[in-house]
XYZ file of N, CA and C in Angstrom:
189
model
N -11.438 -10.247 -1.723
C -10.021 -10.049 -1.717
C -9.402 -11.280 -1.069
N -8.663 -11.740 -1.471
C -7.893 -12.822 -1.187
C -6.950 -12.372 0.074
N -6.780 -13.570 0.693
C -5.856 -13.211 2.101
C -4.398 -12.991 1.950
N -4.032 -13.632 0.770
C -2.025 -13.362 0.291
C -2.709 -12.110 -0.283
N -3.675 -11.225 -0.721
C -3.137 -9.860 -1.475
C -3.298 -9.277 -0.140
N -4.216 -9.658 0.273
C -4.673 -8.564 1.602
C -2.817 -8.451 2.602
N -2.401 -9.315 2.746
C -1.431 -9.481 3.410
C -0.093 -8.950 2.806
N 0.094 -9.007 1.662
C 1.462 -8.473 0.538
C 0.852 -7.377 0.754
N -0.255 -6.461 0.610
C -0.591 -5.244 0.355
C -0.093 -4.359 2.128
N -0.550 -5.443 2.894
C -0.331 -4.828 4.316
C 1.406 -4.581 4.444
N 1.798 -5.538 3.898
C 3.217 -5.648 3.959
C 3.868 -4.402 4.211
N 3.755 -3.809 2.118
C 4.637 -3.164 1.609
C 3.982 -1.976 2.222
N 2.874 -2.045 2.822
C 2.372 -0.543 3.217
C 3.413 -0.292 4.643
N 3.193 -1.686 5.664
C 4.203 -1.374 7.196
C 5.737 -1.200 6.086
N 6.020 -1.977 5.285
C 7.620 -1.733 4.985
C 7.739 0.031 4.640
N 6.753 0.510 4.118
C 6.662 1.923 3.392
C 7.090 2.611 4.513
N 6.284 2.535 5.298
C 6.211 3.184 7.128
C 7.269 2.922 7.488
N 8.265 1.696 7.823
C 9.573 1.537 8.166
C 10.625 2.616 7.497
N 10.571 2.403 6.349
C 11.501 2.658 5.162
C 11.777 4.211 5.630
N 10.241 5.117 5.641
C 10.124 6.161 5.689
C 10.841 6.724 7.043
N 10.471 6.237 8.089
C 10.644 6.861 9.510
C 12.231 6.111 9.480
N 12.822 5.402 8.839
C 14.512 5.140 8.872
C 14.945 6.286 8.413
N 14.607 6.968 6.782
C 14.903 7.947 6.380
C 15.192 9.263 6.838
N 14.035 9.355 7.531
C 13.483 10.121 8.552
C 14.837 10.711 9.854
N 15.001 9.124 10.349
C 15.992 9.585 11.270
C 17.466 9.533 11.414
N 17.605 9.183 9.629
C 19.059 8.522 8.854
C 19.090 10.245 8.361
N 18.169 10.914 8.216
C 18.152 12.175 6.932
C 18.307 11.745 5.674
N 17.999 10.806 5.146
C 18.148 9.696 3.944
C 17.085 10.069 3.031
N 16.924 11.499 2.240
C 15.624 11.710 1.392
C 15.187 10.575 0.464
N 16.533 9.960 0.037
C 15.495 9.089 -1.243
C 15.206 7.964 -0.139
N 15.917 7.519 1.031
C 15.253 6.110 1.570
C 13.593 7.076 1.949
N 13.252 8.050 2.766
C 12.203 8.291 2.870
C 11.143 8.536 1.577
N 11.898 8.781 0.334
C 10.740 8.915 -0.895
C 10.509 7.568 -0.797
N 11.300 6.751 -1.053
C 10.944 5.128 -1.171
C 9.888 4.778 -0.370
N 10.191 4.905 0.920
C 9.268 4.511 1.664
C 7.747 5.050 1.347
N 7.895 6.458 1.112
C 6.315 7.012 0.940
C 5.251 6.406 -0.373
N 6.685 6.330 -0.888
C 5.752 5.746 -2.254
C 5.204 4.527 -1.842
N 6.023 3.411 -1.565
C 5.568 1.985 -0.744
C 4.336 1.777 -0.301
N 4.205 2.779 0.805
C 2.988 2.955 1.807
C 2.221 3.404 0.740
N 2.138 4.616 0.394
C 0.865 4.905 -0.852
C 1.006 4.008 -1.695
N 1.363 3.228 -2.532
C 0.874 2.049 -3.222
C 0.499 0.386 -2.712
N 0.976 0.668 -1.236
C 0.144 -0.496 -0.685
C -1.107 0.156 -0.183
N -1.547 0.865 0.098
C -2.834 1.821 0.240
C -3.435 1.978 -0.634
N -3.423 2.225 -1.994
C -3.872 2.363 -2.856
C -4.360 0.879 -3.416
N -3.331 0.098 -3.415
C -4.100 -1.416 -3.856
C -4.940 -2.147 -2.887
N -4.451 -1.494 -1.923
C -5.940 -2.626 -0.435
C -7.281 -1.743 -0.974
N -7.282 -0.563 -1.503
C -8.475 0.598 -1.590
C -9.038 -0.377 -3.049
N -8.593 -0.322 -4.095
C -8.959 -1.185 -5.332
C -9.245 -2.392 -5.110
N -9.090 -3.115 -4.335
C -9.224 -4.525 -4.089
C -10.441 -4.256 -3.299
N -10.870 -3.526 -2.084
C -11.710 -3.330 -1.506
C -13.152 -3.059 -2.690
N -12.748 -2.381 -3.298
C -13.714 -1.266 -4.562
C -14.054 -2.916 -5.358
N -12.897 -3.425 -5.548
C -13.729 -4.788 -6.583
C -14.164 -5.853 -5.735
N -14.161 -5.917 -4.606
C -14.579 -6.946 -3.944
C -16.242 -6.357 -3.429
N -16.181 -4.969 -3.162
C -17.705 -4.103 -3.021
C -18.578 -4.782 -4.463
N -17.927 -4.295 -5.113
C -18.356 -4.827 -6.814
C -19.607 -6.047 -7.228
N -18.221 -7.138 -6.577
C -18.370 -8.435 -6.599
C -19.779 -8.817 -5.501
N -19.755 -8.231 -4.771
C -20.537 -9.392 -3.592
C -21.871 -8.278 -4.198
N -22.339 -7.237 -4.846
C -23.473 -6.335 -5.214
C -23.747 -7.020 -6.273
N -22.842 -7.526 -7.039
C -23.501 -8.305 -8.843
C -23.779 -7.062 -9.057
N -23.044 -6.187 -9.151
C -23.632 -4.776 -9.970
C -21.896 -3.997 -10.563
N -21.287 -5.146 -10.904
C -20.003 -4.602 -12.129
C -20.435 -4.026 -13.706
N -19.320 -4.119 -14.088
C -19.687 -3.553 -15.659
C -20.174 -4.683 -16.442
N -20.951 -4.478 -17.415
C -22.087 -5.238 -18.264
C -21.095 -5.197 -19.701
């Protein structure tokens, strides 16, 4: 995994967390959906990047 994804991915996950707990204490439902989604899709891409970088260093991907 490269250090700019690793880092954009960390990003939008702390911005998700911001976004959310503003919502949170604004009562702002869609700023808190925003945020949740954020965080789960920067979570979700550090998890895939992790999974192909496992991949990579085994030499045991798809044929």
């Amino acid at each position: 995994m490269t250090v700019s994804r690793t880092i954009r991915n960390q990003a939008q996950t702390m911005k998700g967390r911001i976004a959310d707990e503003l919502g949170r204490v604004t009562r702002n439902r869609r700023l808190q959906r925003r945020g949740r989604t954020d965080r789960v899709s920067g979570s979700l891409k550090q998890a895939v990047e992790k999974t192909k970088d496992a991949f990579r260093r085994n030499g045991s991907g798809p044929r």
